[in-house]
PDB file of C-alpha atoms in Angstrom:
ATOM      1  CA  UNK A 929      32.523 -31.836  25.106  1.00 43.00           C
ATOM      2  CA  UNK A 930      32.007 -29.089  28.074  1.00 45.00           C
ATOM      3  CA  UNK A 931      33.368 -25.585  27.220  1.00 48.00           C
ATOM      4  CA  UNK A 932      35.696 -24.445  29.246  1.00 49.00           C
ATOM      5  CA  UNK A 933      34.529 -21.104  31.501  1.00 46.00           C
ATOM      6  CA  UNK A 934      37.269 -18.387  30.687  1.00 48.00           C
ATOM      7  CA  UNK A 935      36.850 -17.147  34.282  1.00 41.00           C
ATOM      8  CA  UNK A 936      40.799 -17.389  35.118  1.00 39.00           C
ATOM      9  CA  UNK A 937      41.843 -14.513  32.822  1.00 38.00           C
ATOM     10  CA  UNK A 938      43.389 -11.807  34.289  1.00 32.00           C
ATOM     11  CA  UNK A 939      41.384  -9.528  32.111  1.00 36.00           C
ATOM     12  CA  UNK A 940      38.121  -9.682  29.204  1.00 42.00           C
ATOM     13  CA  UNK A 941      39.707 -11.038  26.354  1.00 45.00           C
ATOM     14  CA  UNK A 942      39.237  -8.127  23.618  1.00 43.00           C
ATOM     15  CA  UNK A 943      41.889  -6.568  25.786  1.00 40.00           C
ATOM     16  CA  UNK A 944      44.631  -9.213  25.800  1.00 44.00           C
ATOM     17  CA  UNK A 945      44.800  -9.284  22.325  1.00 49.00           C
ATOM     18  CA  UNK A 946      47.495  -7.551  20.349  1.00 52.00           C
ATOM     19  CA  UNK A 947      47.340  -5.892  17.507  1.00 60.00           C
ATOM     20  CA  UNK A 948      49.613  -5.952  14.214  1.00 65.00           C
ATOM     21  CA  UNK A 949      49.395  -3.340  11.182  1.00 74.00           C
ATOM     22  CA  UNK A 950      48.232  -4.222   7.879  1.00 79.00           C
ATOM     23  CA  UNK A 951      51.794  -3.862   6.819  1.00 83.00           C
ATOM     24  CA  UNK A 952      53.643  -5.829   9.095  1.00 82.00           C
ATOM     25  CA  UNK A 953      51.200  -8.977   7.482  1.00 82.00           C
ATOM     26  CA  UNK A 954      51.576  -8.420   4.244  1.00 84.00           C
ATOM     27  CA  UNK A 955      55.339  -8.517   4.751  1.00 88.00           C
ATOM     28  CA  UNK A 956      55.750 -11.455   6.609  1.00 87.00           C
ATOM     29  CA  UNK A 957      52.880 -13.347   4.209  1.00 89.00           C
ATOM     30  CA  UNK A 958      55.529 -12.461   1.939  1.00 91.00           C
ATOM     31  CA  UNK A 959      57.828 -14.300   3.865  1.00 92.00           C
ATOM     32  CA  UNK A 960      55.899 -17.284   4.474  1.00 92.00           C
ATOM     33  CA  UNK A 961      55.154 -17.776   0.699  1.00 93.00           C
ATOM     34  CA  UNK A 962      58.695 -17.504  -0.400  1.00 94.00           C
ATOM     35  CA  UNK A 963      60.060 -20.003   2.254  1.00 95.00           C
ATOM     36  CA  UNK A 964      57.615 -22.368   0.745  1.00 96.00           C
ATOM     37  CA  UNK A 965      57.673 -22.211  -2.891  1.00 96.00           C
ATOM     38  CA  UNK A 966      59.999 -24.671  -3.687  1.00 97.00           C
ATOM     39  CA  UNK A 967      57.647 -27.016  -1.846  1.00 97.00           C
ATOM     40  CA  UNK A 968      54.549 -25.560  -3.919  1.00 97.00           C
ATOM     41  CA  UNK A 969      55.969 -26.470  -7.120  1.00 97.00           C
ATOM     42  CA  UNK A 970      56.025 -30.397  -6.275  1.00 98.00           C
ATOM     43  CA  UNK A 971      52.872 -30.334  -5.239  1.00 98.00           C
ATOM     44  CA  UNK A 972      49.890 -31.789  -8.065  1.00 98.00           C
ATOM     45  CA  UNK A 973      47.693 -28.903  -8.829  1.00 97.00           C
ATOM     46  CA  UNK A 974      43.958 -28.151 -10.669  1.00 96.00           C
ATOM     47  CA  UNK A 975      41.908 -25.592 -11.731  1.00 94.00           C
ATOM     48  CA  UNK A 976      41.327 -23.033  -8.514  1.00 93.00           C
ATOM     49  CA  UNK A 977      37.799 -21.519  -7.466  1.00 94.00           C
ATOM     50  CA  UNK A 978      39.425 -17.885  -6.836  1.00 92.00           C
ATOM     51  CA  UNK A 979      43.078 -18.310  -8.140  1.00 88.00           C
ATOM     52  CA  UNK A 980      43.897 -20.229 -11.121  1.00 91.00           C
ATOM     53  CA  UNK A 981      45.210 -23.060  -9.295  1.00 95.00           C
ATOM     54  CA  UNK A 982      44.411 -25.345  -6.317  1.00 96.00           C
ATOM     55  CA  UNK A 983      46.993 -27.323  -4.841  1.00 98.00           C
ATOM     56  CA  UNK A 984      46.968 -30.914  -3.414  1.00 98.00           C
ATOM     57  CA  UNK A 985      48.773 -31.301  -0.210  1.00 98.00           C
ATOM     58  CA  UNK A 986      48.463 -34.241   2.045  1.00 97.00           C
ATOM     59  CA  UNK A 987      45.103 -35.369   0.566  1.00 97.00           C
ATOM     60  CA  UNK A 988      43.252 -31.970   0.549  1.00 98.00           C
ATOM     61  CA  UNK A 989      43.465 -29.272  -1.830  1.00 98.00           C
ATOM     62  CA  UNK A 990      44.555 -25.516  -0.808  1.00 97.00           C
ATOM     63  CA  UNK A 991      44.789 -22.777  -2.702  1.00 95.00           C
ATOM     64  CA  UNK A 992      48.243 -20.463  -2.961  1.00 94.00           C
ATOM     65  CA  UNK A 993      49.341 -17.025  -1.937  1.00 88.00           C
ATOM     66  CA  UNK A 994      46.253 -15.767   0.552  1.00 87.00           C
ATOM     67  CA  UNK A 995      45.889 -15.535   4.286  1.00 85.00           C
ATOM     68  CA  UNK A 996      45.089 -19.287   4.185  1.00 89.00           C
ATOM     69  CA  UNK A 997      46.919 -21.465   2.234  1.00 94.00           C
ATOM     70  CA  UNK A 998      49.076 -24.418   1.317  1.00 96.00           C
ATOM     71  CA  UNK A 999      51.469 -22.669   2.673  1.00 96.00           C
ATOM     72  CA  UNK A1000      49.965 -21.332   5.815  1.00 95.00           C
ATOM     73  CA  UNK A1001      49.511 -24.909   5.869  1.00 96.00           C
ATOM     74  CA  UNK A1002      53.041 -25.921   6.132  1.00 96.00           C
ATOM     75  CA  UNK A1003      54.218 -23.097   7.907  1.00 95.00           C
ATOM     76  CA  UNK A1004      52.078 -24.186  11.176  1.00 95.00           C
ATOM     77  CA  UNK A1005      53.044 -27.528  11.193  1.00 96.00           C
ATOM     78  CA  UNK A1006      56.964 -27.010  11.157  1.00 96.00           C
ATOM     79  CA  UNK A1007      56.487 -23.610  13.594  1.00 93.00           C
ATOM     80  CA  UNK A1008      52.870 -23.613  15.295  1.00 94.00           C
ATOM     81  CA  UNK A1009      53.103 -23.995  19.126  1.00 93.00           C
ATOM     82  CA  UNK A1010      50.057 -24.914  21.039  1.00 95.00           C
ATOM     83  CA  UNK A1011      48.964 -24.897  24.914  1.00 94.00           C
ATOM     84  CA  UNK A1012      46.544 -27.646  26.726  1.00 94.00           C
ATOM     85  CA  UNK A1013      44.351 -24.877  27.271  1.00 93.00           C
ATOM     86  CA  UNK A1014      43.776 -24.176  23.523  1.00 95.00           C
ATOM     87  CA  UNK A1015      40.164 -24.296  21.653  1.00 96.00           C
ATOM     88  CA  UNK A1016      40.183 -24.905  18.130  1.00 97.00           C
ATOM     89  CA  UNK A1017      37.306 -24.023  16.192  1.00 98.00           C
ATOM     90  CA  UNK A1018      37.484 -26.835  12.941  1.00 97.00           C
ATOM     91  CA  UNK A1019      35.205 -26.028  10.073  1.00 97.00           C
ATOM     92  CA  UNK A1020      35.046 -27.050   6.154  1.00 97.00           C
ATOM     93  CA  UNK A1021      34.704 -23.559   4.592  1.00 97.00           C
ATOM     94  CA  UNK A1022      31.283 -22.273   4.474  1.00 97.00           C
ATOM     95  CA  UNK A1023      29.763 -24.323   6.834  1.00 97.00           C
ATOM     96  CA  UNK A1024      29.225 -21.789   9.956  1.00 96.00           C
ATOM     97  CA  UNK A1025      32.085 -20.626  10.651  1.00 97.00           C
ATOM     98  CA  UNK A1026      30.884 -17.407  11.358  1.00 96.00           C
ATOM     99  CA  UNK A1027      27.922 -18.018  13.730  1.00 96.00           C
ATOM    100  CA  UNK A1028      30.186 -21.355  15.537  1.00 98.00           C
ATOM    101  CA  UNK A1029      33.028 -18.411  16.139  1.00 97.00           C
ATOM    102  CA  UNK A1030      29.817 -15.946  17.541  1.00 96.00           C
ATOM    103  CA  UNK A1031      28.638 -19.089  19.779  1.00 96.00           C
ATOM    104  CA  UNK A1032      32.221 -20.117  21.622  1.00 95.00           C
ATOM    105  CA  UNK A1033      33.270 -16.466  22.191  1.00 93.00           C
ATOM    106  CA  UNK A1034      30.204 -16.124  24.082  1.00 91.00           C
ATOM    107  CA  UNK A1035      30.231 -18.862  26.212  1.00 91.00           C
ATOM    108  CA  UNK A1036      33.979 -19.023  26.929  1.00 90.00           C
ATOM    109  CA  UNK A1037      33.991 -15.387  27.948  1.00 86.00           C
ATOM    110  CA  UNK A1038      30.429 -15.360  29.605  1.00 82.00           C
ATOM    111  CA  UNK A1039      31.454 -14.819  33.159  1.00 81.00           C
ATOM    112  CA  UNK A1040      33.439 -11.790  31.880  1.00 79.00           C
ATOM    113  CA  UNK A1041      30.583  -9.530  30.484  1.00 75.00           C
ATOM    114  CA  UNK A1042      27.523 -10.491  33.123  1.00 70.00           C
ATOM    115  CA  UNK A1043      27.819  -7.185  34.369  1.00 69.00           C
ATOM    116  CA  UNK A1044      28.796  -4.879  31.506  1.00 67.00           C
ATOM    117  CA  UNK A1045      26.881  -3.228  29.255  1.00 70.00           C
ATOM    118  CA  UNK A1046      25.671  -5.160  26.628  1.00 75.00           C
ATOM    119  CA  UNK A1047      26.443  -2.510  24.491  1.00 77.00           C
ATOM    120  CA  UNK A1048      29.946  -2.415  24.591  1.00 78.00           C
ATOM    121  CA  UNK A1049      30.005  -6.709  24.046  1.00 83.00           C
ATOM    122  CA  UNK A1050      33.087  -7.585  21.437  1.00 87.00           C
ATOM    123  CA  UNK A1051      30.617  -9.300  19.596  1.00 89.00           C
ATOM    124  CA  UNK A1052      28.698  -6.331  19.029  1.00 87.00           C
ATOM    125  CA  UNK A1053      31.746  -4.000  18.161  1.00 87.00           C
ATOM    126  CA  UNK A1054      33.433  -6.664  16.168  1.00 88.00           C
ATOM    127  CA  UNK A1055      33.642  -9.553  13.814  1.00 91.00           C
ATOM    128  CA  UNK A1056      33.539 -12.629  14.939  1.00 94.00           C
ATOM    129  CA  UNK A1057      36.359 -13.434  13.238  1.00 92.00           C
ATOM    130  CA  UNK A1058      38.521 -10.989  15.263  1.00 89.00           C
ATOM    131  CA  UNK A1059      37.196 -12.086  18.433  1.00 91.00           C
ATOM    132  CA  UNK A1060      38.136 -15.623  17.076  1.00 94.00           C
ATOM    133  CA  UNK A1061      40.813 -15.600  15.194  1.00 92.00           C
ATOM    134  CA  UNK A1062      42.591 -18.465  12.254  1.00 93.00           C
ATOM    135  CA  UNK A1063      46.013 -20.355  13.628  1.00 93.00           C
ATOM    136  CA  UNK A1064      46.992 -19.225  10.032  1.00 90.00           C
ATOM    137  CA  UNK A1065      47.229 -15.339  11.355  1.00 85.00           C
ATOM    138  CA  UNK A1066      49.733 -16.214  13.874  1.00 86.00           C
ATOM    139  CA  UNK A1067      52.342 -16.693  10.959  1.00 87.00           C
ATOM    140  CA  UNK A1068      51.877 -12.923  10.164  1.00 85.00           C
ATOM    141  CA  UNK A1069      51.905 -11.130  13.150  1.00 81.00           C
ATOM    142  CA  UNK A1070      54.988  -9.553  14.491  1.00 77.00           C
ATOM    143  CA  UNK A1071      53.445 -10.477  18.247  1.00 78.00           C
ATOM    144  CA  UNK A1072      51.370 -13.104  19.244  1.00 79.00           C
ATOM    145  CA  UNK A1073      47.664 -12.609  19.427  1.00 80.00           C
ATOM    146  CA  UNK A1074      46.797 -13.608  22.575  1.00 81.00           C
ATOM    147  CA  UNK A1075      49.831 -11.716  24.772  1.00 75.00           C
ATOM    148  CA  UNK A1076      48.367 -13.019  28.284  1.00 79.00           C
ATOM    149  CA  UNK A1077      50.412 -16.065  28.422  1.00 80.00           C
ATOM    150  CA  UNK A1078      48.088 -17.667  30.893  1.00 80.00           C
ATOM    151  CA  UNK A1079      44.753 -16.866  29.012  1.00 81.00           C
ATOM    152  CA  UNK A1080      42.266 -19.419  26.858  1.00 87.00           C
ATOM    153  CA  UNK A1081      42.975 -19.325  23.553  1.00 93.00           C
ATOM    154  CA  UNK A1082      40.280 -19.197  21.372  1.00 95.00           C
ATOM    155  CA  UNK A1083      41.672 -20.049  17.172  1.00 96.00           C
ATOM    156  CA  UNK A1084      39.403 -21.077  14.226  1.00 97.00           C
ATOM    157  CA  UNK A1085      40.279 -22.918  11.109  1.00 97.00           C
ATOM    158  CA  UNK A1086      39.794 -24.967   8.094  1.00 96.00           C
ATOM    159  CA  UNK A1087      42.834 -27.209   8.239  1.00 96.00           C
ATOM    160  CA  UNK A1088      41.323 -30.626   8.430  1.00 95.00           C
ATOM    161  CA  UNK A1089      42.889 -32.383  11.844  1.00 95.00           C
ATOM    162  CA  UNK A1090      45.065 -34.558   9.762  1.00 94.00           C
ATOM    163  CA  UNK A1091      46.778 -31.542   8.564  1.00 96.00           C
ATOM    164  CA  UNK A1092      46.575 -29.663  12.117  1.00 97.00           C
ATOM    165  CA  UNK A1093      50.292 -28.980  13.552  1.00 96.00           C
ATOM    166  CA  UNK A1094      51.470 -32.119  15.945  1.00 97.00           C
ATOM    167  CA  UNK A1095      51.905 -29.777  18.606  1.00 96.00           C
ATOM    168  CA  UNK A1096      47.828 -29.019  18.789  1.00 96.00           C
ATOM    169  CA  UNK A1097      47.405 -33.124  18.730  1.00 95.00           C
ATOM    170  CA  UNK A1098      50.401 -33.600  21.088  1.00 96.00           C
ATOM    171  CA  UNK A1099      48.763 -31.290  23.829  1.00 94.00           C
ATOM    172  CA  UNK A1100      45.493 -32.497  24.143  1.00 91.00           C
ATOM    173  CA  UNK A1101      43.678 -29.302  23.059  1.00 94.00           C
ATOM    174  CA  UNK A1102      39.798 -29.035  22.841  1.00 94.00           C
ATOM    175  CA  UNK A1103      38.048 -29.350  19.337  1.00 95.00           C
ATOM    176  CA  UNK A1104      34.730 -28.112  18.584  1.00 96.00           C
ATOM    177  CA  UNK A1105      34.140 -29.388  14.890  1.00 97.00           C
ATOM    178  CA  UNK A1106      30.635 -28.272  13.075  1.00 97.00           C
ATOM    179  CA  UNK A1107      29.833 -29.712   9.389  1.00 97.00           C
ATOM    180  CA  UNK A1108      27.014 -28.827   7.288  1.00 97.00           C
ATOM    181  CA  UNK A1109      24.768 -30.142   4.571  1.00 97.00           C
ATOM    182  CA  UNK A1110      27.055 -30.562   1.599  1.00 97.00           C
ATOM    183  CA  UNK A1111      24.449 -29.090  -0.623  1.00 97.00           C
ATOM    184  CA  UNK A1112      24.121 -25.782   0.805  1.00 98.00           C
ATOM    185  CA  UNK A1113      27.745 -26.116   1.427  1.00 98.00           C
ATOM    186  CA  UNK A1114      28.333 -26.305  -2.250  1.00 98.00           C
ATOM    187  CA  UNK A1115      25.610 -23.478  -3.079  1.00 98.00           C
ATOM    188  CA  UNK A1116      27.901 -20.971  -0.476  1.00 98.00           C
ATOM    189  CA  UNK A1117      30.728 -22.009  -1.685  1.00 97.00           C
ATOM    190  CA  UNK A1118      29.967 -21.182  -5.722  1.00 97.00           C
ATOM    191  CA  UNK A1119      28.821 -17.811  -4.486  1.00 97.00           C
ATOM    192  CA  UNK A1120      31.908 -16.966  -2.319  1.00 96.00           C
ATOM    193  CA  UNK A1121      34.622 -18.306  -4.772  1.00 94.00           C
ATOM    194  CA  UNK A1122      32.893 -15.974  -7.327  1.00 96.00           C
ATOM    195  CA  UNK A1123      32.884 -12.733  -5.408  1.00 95.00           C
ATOM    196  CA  UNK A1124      36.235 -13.580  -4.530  1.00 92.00           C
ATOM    197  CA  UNK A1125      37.888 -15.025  -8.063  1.00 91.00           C
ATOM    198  CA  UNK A1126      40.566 -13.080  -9.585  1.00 85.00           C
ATOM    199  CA  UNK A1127      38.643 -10.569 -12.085  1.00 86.00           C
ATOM    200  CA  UNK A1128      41.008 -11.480 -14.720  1.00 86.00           C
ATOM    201  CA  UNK A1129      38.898 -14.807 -14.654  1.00 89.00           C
ATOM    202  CA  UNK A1130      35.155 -15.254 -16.197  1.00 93.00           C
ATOM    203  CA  UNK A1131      32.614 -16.483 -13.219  1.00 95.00           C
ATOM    204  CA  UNK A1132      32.373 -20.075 -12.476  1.00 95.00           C
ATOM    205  CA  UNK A1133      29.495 -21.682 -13.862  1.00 97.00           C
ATOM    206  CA  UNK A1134      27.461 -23.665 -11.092  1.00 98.00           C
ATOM    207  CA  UNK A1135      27.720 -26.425 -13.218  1.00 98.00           C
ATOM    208  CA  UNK A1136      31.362 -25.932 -13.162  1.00 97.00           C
ATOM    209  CA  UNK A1137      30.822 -26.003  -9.290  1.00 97.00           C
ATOM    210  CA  UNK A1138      29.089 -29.136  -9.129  1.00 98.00           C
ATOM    211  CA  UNK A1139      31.601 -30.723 -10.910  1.00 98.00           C
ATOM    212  CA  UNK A1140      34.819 -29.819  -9.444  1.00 97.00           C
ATOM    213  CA  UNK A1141      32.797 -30.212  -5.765  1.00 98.00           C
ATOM    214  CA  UNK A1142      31.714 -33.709  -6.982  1.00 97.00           C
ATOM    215  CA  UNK A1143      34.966 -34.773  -7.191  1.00 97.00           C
ATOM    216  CA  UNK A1144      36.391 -33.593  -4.339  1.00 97.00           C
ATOM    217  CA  UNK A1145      38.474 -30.405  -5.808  1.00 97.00           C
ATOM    218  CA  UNK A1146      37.531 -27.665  -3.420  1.00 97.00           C
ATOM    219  CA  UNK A1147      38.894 -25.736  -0.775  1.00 96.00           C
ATOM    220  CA  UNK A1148      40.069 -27.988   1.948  1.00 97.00           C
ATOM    221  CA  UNK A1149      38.105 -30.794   0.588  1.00 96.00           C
ATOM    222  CA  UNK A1150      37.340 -33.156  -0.620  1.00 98.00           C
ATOM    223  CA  UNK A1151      34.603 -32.238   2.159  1.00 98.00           C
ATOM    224  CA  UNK A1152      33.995 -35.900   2.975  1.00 96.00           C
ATOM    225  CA  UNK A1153      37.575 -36.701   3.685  1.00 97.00           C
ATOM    226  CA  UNK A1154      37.516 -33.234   5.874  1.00 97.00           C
ATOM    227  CA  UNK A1155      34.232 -34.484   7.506  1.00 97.00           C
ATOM    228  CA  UNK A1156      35.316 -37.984   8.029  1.00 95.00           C
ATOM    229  CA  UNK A1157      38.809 -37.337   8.867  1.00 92.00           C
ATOM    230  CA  UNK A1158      37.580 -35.275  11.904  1.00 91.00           C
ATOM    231  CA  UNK A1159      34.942 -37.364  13.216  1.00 90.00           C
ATOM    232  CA  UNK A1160      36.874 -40.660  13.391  1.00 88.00           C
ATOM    233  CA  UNK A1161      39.853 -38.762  14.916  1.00 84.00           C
ATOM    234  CA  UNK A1162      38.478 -36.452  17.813  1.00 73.00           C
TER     235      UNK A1162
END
């Protein structure tokens, strides 16, 4: 698949995004986890990596009440609205998200910074991940991200694309998916869920890792499914 060249935007991107205060999110995560509870309580759940549980929801499991989750989940398919022009960044968690966010930036928006100072690049002042950002922070912001109605979207996220709102499927949107070696996939992961576990939790055990990633209870997994799902669908 070509990239598309971001060259029609009426200005560099960094500028045409808004921006929302860290208290207008956590109020309307609030929101978006009460709407859904009901829902979460149906759902078949297991031992969590970071929370204490991890819940199954249309064949992959999620976990509950953070930026991404089951419910973020649910929340984008009955609200998320998406334009032809749209590039969706798909990735199992801890596979690259990072660098594959780094990579599109830069060659979406490469017309935009040929004469600039390299200095003063968005991927030098910024994260990746706010030049790129999840569908799943749409949901919290009180305006949308990208306020240029006529610009490229750029989103990332880990929703497998059976999962992905029918809006981004009914408009024809372009997909960039990157896997990785499920081995180093699992060693990131068991590193990440334990910096991140609630403390009121002992650490995961890797053999506890192995085990729960063997049969298919991670985030967003079972990562074959997520792989294979993708692939035969884009």
């Amino acid at each position: 698949m070509s990239i598309p060249i971001a060259s029609s935007l009426a200005s560099p991107l960094p500028s045409s995004i808004a921006k929302c205060s860290e208290e207008e999110e956590k109020a309307n995560m609030a929101i978006v986890f009460d709407r859904y509870k009901d829902r979460l309580a149906t759902l078949p759940k297991k031992k969590g990596w970071i929370s204490e549980n991890i819940y199954m929801y249309q064949g992959f499991w999620h976990h509950s009440g953070r930026r991404t989750s089951v419910e973020t989940v649910m929340a984008l398919q009955d609200t998320f609205i998406a334009r032809p022009t749209d590039i969706y960044l798909i990735t199992p968690p801890k596979s690259g998200t990072t660098w594959l966010k780094a990579l599109v930036f830069a060659l979406v928006n490469r017309n935009h910074y040929q004469n600039h100072n390299l200095s003063t690049h968005p991927l030098l002042i910024s994260n990746p991940h706010k030049c790129v950002p999840h569908i799943e922070s749409e949901l919290y912001r009180t305006t949308p991200t990208y306020v240029d109605p006529h610009s490229t979207r750029l989103f990332g996220t880990h929703i497998s694309y059976t999962s992905l709102p029918q809006s981004i499927l009914d408009n024809k949107c372009h997909f960039v998916y990157l896997f990785r070696n499920p081995k180093d996939v699992l060693v990131s992961l068991f590193h990440y869920g334990n910096k991140l576990r609630d403390q009121s939790r002992d650490q995961m055990t890797f053999e506890e890792a192995f085990d729960m990633f063997s049969k298919g209870i991670t985030p967003n997994g079972p990562y074959w499914d997520h792989v294979k799902g993708t692939i035969s669908s884009v």
